[in-house]
Short mmCIF file of C-alpha atoms in Angstrom, two decimals:
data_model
loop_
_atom_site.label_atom_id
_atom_site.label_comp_id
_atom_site.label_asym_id
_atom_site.label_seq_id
_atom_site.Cartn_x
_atom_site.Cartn_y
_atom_site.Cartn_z
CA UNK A 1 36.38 -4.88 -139.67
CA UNK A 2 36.92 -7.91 -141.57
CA UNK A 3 35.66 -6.67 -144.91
CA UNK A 4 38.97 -4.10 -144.64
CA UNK A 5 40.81 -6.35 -142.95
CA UNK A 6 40.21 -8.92 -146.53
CA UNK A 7 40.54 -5.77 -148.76
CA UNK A 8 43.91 -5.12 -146.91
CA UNK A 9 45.29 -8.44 -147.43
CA UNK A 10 44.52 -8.41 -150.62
CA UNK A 11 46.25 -5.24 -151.17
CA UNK A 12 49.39 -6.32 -149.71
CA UNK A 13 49.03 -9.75 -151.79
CA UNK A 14 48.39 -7.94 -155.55
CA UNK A 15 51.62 -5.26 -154.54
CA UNK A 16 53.73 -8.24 -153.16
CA UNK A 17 52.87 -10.04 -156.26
CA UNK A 18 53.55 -6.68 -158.46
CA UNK A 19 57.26 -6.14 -156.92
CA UNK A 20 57.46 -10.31 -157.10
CA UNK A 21 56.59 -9.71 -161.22
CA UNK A 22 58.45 -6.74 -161.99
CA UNK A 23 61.79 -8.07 -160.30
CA UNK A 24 61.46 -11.43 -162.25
CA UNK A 25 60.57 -9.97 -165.52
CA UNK A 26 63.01 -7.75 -167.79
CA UNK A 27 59.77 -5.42 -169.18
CA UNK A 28 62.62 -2.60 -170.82
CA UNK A 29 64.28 -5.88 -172.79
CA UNK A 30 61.24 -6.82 -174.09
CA UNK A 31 59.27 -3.96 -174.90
CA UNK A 32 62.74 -2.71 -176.83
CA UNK A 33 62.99 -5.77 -178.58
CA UNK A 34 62.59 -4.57 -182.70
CA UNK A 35 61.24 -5.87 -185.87
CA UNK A 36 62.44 -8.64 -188.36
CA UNK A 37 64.87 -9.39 -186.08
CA UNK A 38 66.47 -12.94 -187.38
CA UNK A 39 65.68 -16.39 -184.64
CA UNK A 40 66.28 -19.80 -184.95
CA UNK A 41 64.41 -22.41 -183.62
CA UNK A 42 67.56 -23.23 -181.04
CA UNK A 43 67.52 -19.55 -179.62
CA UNK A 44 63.89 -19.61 -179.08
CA UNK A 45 64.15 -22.90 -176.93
CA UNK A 46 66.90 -21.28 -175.04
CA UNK A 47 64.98 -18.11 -174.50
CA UNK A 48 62.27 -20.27 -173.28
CA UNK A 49 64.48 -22.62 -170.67
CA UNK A 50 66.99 -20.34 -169.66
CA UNK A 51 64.13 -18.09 -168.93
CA UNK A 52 65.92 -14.50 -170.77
CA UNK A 53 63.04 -12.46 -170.16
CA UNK A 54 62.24 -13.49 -167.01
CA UNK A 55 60.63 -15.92 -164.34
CA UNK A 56 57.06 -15.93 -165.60
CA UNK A 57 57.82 -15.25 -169.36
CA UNK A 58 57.21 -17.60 -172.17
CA UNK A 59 57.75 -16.83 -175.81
CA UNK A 60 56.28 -18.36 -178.48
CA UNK A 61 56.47 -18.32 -182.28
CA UNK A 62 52.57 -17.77 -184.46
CA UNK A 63 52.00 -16.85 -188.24
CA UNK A 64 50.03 -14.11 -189.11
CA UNK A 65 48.35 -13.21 -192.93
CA UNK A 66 49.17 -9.57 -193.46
CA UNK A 67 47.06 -7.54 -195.93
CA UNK A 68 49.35 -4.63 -197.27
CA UNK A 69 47.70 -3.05 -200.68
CA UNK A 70 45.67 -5.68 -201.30
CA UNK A 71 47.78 -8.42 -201.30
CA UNK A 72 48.11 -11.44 -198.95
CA UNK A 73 51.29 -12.56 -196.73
CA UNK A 74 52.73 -14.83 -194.42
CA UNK A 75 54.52 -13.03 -191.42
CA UNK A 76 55.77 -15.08 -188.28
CA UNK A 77 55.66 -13.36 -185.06
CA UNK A 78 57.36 -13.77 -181.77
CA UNK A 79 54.72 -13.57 -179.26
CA UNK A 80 55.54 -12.96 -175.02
CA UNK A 81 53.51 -13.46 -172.61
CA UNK A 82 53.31 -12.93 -168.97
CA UNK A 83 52.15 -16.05 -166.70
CA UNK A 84 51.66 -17.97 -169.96
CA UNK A 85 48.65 -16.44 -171.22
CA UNK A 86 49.11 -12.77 -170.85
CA UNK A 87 50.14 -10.87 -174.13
CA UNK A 88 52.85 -8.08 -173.58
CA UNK A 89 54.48 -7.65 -177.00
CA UNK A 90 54.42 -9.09 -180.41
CA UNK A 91 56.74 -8.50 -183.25
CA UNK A 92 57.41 -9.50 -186.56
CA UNK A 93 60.54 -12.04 -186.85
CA UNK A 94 62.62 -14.17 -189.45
CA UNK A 95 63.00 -17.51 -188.76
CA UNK A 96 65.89 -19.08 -190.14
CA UNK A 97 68.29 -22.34 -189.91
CA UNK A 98 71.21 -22.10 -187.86
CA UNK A 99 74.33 -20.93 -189.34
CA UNK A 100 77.56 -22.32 -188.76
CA UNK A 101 80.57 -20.18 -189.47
CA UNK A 102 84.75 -21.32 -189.09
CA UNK A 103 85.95 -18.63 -186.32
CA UNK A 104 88.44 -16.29 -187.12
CA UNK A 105 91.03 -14.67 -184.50
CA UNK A 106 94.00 -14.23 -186.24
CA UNK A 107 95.42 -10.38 -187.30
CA UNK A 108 94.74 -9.12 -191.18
CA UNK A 109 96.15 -6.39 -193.11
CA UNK A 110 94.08 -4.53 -195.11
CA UNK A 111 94.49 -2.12 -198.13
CA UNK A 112 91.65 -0.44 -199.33
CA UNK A 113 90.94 1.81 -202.42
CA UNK A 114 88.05 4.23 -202.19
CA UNK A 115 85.14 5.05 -203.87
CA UNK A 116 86.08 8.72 -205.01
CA UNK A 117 88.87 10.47 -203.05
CA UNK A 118 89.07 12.20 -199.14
CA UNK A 119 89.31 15.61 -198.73
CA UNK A 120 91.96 15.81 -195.73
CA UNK A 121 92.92 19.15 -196.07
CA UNK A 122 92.31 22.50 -197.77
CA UNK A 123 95.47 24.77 -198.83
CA UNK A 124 95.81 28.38 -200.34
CA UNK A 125 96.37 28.77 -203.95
CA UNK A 126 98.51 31.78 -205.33
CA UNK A 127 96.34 33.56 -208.34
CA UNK A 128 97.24 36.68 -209.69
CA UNK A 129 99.44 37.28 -206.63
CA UNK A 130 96.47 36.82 -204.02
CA UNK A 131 95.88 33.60 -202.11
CA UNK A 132 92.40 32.03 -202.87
CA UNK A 133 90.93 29.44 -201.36
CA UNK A 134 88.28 27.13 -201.77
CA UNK A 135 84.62 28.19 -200.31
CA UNK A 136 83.19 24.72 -201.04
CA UNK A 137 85.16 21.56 -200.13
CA UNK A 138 85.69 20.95 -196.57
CA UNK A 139 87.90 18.58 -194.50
CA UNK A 140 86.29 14.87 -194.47
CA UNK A 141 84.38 15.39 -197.74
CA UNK A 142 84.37 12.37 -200.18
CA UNK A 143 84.66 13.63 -203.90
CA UNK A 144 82.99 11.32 -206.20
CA UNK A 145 81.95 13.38 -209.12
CA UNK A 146 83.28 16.49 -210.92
CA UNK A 147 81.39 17.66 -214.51
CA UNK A 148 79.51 14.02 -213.73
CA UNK A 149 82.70 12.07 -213.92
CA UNK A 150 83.36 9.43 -211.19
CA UNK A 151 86.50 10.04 -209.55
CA UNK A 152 89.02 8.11 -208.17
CA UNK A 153 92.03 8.98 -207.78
CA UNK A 154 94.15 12.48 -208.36
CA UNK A 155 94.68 12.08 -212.29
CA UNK A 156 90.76 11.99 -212.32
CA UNK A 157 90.71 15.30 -210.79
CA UNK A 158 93.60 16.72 -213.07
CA UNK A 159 92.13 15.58 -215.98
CA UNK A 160 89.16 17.46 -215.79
CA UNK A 161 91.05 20.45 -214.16
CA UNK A 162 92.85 20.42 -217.36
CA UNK A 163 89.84 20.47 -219.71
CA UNK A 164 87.50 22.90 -217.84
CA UNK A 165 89.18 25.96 -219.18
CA UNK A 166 88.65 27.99 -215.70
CA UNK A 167 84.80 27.77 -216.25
CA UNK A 168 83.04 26.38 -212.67
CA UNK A 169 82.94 22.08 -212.56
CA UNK A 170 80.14 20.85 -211.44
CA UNK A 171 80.98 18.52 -208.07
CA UNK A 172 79.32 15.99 -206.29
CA UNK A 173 80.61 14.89 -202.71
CA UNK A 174 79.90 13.30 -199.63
CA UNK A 175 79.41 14.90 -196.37
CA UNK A 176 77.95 13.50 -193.18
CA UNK A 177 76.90 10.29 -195.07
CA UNK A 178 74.77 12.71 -197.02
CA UNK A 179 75.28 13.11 -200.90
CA UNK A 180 75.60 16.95 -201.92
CA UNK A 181 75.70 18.91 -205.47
CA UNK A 182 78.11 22.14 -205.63
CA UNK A 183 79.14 24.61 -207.86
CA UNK A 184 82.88 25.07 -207.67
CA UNK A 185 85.13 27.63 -209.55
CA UNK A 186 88.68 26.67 -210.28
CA UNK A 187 92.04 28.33 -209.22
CA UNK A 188 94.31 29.53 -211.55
CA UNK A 189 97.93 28.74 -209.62
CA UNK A 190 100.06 31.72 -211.23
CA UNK A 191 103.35 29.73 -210.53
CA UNK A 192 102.20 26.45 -212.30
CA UNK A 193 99.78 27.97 -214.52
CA UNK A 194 97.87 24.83 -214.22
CA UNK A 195 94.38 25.12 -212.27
CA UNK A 196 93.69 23.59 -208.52
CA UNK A 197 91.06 23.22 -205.86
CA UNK A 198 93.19 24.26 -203.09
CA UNK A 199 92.50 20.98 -201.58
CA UNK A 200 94.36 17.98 -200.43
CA UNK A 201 93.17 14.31 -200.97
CA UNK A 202 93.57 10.68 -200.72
CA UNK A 203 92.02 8.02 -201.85
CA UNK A 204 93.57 4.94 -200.26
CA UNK A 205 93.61 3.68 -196.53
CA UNK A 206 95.38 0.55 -194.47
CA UNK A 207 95.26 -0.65 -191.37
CA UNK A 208 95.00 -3.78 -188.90
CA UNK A 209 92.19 -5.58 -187.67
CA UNK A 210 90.99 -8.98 -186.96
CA UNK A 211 89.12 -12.02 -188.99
CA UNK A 212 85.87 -12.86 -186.94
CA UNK A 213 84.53 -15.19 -188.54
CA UNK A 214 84.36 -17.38 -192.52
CA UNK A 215 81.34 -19.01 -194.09
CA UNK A 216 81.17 -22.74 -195.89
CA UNK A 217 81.30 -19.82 -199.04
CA UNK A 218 84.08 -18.63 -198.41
CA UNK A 219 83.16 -14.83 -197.46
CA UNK A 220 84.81 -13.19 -194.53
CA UNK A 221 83.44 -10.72 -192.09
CA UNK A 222 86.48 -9.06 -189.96
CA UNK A 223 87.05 -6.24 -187.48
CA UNK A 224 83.98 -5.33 -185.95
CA UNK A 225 83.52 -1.44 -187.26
CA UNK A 226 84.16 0.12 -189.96
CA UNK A 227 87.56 1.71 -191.87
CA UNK A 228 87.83 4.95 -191.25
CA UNK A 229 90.94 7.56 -192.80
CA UNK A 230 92.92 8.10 -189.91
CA UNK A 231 92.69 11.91 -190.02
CA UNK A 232 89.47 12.63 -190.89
CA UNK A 233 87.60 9.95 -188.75
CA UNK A 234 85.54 9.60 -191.97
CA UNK A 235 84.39 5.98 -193.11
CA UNK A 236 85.71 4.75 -196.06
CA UNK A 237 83.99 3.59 -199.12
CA UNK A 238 85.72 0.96 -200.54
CA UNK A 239 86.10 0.87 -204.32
CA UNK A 240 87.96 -2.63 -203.69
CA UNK A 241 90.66 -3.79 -201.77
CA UNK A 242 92.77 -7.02 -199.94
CA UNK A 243 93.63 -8.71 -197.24
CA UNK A 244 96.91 -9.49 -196.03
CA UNK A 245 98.56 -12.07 -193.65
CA UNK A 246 99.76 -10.37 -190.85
CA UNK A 247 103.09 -10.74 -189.00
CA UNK A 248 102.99 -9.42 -184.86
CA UNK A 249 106.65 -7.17 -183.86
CA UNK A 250 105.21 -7.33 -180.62
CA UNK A 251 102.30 -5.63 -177.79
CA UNK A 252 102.03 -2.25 -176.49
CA UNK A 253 99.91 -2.65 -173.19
CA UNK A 254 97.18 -0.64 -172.47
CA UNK A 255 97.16 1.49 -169.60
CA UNK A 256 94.50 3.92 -168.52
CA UNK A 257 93.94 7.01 -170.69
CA UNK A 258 96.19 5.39 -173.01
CA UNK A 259 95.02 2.93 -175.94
CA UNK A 260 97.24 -0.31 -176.21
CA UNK A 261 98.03 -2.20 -179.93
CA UNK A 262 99.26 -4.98 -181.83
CA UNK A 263 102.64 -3.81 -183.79
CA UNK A 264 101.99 -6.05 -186.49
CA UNK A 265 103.28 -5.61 -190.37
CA UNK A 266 102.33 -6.85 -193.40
CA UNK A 267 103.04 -6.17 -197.62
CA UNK A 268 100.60 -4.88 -199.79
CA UNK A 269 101.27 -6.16 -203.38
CA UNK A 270 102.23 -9.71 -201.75
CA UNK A 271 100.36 -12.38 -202.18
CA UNK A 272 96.42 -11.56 -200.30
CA UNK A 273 94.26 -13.77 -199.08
CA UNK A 274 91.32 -12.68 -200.24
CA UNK A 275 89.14 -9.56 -201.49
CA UNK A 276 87.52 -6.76 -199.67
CA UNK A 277 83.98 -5.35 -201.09
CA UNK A 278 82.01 -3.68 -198.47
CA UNK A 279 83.16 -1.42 -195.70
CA UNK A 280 80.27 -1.23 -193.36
CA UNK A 281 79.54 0.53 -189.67
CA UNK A 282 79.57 -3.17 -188.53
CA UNK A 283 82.81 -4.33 -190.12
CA UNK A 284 84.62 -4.39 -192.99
CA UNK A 285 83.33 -7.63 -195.63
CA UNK A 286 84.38 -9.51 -198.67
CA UNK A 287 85.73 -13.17 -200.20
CA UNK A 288 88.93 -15.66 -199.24
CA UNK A 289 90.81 -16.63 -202.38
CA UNK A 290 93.26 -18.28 -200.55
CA UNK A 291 92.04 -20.20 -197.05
CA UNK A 292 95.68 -21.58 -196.20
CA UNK A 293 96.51 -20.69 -192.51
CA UNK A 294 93.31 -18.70 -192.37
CA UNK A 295 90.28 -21.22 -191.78
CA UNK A 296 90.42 -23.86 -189.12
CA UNK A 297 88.15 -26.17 -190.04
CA UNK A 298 87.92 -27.51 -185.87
CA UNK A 299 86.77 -24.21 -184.56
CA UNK A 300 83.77 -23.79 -186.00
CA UNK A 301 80.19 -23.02 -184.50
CA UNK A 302 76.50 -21.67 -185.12
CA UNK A 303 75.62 -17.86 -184.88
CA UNK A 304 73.17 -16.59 -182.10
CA UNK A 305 71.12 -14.57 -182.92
CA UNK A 306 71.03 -10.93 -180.73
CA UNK A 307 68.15 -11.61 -178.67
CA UNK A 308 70.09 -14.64 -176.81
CA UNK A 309 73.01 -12.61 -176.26
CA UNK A 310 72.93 -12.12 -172.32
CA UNK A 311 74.69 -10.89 -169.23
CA UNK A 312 77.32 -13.59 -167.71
CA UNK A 313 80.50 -15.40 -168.93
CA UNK A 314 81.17 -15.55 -172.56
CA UNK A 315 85.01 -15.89 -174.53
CA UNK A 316 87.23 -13.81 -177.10
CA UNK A 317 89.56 -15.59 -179.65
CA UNK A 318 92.57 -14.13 -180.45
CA UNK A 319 96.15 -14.89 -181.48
CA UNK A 320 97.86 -12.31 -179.22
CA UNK A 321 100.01 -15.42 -177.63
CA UNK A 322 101.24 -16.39 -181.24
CA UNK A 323 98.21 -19.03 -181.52
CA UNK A 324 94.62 -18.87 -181.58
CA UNK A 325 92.80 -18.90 -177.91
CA UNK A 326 90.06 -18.72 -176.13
CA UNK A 327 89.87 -15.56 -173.40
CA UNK A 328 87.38 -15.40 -170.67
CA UNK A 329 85.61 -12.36 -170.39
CA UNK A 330 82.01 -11.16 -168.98
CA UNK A 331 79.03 -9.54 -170.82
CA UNK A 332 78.05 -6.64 -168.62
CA UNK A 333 75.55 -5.15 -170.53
CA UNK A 334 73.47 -5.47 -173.61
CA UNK A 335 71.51 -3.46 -176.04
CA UNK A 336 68.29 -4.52 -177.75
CA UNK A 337 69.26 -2.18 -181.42
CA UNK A 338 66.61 -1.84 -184.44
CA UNK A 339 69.32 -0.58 -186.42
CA UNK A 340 73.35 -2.09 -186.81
CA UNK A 341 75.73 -0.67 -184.55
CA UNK A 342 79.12 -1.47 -183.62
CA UNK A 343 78.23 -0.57 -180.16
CA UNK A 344 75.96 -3.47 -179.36
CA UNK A 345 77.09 -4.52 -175.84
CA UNK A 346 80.17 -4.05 -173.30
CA UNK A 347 82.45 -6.66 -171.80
CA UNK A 348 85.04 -6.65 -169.26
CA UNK A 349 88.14 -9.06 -169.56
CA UNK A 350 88.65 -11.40 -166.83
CA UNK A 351 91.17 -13.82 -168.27
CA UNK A 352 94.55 -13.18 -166.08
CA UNK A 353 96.82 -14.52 -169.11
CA UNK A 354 94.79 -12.05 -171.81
CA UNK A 355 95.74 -9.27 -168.79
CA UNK A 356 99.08 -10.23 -168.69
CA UNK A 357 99.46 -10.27 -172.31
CA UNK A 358 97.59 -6.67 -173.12
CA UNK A 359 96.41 -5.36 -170.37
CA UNK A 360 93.07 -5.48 -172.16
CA UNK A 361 91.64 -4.99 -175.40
CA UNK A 362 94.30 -3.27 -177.33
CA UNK A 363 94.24 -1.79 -181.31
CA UNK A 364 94.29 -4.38 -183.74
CA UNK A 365 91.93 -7.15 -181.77
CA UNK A 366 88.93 -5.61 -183.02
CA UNK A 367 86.94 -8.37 -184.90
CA UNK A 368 87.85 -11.13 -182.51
CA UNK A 369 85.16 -13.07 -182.34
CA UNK A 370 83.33 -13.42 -178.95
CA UNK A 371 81.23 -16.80 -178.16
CA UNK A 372 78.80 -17.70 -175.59
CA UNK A 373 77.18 -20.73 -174.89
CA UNK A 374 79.22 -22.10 -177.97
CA UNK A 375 77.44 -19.74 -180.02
CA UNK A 376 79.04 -16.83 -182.15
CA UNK A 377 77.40 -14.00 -180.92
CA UNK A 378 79.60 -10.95 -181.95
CA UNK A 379 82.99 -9.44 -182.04
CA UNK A 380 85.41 -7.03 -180.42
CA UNK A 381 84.92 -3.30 -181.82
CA UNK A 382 86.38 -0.98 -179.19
CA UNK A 383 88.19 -0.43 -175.84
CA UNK A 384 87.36 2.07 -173.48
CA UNK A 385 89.92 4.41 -172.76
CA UNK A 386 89.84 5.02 -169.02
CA UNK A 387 89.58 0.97 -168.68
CA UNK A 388 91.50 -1.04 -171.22
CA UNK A 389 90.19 -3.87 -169.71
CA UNK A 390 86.67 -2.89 -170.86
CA UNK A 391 85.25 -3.04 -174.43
CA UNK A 392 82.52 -2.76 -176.95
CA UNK A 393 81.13 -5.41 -179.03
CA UNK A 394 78.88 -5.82 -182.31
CA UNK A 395 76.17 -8.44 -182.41
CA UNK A 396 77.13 -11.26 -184.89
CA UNK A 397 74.09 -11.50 -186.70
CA UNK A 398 74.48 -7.45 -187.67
CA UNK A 399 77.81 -8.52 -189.60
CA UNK A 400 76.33 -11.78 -190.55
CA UNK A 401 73.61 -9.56 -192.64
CA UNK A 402 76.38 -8.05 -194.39
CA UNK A 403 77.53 -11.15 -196.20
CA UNK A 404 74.17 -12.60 -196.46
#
C-alpha cells in the first residue's frame, strides 16, 4: 500500500510539474524560431531577464566549426534550454552590433518608374475586318523583353512593333513573380495600319506612404509593404524613382468595412528628397539627397531584432496631428517568420487621441514606425477592415536587411 501510495505521489508530482512547465514555457515560439536570424548582444540579455520564452528558459550564445565540402567555419548558435541544462533547440544566428536608426513618421510621396511595363488590360484589335485578340498577355503581366530588348516604356514596344514586319516577337514577361518566354504574333490594326498587341500598359505608379526609419548613411526604408499598381494588385519593380514631401488636405476616418486615409498631395518634378531603388514585399527602399525637415536627429534609437518583439504595450509615430507623435498601441500577437513578410505581427490601437484623430490605422500611415522598449522593432503595413483600429506590422530587422 505504500509502494502505490509513493508511485502515486509521484505521479501527481511529475504531471503537476508537466502542466507547471508547459504553462511557463512558450515550446511553439521556440521550436518556430528560424535560421540566421540577426541578435545582438542587448536582445539576448533581455531574452534572458525578461524571461521571453518562458519561466525556466535560458538562452545562451556557443560557436560551432562547421565542415561543409571540406572546408572549415565559424557558426554561432543560439542555444535554449529548459531548467538550465536541458537542450530543446539550437539554431544558427548572426550576431551583430546594435543599430541605431533616426525614426521616421512623417507622410512621403512617391513616383516610381518600372522595370518593363504592366499589362492592365487586354483590348480587341480590328484586322481584316475581324476582331483579334491577344492569346498570350494577360492582365497583371510585367513585359520586360520583346525580340530580347528591355522594355520600358510604350515607344519601346512601338519601336519594335514597327520593325518586326508582322513576323511573331519573341516576349519575355512576368507572371506570378515567375519569369516566362512566349511566342507572340502581332496584329495588323486595318484602321491604323500600324501593328498592336491588343493590350493596354503602364509603366509608372504613385502613391502615399510613410518614412519609418533613416540610417547615419543616409538610406531610407518607408511604408512597410510593397508598391503595388492599383489595378492589378501586382508589385512593382522599380526601374528608379523619388520621394516627395508630402502636404495632408485632411483625414477620412475609418469605420468598419470601410478603409480610412490620409488626403495628402504632393508634385512630382518638384524638388525630391531623395531616390527610390528597391521596391520590396517589406517596403519600398532607397537614399535621402536632401535630409531638411525629414531626419530628426533627437528621435533616434537601436533596432530589435524579431525575436524580442513581444506581446504588451509598444508605440506608433506618426504626423497625423500635423507633428510627429508617439501613439500607444498593444502587440497582440506575433509571428516567428523564416522568410520576410509584411505580415509579421498584429496590433490594436489604444491611444484615445490617435482614435479621435483616425479612428485607427488609416491609408497612408503604413511605414510608421512602431517601438517597444525604446527599440525599433517594425512598422505599420495594414489595417484590418472589419476593425480599423486593428493592424498588421513588419518586423524592423526584415526592412533593415533591405538597406543593409
Amino acid at each position: 500500500m505504500v509502494k502505490k501510495f509513493i508511485f502515486k505521489l509521484l505521479g501527481i508530482i511529475l504531471c503537476a510539474c508537466f502542466v507547471i512547465t508547459v504553462k511557463n514555457v512558450d515550446f511553439k515560439n521556440i521550436f518556430s524560431i528560424g535560421e540566421n536570424i540577426p541578435i545582438t548582444i542587448s536582445n539576448l540579455d533581455k531574452i534572458n531577464s525578461e524571461k521571453l520564452f518562458g519561466s525556466f528558459v535560458d538562452s545562451k550564445l556557443t560557436e560551432d566549426i562547421w565542415t561543409t565540402g571540406g572546408v572549415k567555419e565559424k557558426k554561432t548558435s543560439l542555444v535554449i534550454k529548459l531548467f538550465g541544462f536541458i537542450p530543446i533547440k539550437k539554431t544558427t544566428v548572426v550576431v551583430c552590433d546594435d543599430k541605431n536608426v533616426y525614426l521616421g513618421g512623417i507622410p512621403l510621396g512617391f513616383s516610381v518608374t518600372t522595370k518593363g511595363v504592366i499589362v492592365v488590360g487586354t483590348n480587341s484589335v480590328v484586322s481584316n475586318s475581324d476582331e483579334k485578340q491577344n492569346d498570350v498577355l494577360q492582365t497583371g503581366d510585367i513585359l520586360t523583353k520583346v525580340n530580347g530588348i528591355d522594355i520600358f516604356n510604350v515607344s519601346d514596344i512601338k519601336q519594335q512593333l514597327d520593325e518586326c514586319n508582322g513576323e511573331e516577337l519573341d516576349i519575355t514577361f512576368i507572371r506570378d513573380e515567375k519569369e516566362m518566354n512566349a511566342k507572340m504574333k502581332p496584329i495588323l490594326d486595318s484602321q491604323t495600319n500600324e501593328y498592336k498587341l491588343g493590350i493596354w500598359i503602364r509603366n509608372d505608379a504613385q502613391g502615399i506612404g510613410t518614412l519609418t526609419f533613416v540610417t547615419e548613411d543616409n538610406e531610407f526604408g518607408a511604408l512597410g509593404h510593397a508598391i503595388t499598381d492599383f489595378e492589378t494588385g501586382v508589385e512593382v519593380p522599380v526601374n528608379d524613382g523619388k520621394i516627395y514631401p508630402c502636404t495632408t488636405l485632411g483625414i477620412t476616418k475609418g469605420t468598419k468595412g470601410k478603409a480610412g486615409e490620409l488626403r495628402c498631395l504632393f508634385v512630382q518634378g518638384s524638388a525630391s528628397k531623395g531616390d527610390i531603388d528597391k521596391n520590396t514585399n517589406c517596403g519600398v527602399f532607397g537614399e535621402i539627397t536632401d535630409s531638411e525637415n525629414i531626419i530628426d536627429t533627437n528621435l533616434s534609437c537601436p533596432v530589435a531584432s524579431r525575436l524580442v518583439v513581444k506581446v504588451g504595450k509598444a508605440k506608433i509615430i506618426s504626423s497625423v496631428s500635423g507633428v510627429r507623435e508617439e501613439y500607444e498601441i498593444e502587440i497582440i500577437k506575433t509571428y516567428n517568420q523564416n522568410n520576410s513578410s509584411d505580415k509579421s505581427f498584429i496590433f490594436r490601437v489604444k491611444d484615445k487621441r490617435l482614435l479621435d484623430i483616425t479612428g485607427g490605422i488609416v491609408q497612408g500611415m503604413s511605414g510608421s514606425p512602431i517601438v517597444q522598449d525604446g527599440k525599433l522593432i517594425g512598422a505599420v503595413t495594414h489595417v484590418f477592415l472589419y476593425d480599423p483600429t486593428k493592424g498588421y506590422g513588419v518586423y524592423s530587422d526584415w526592412m533593415l536587411d533591405e538597406v543593409s
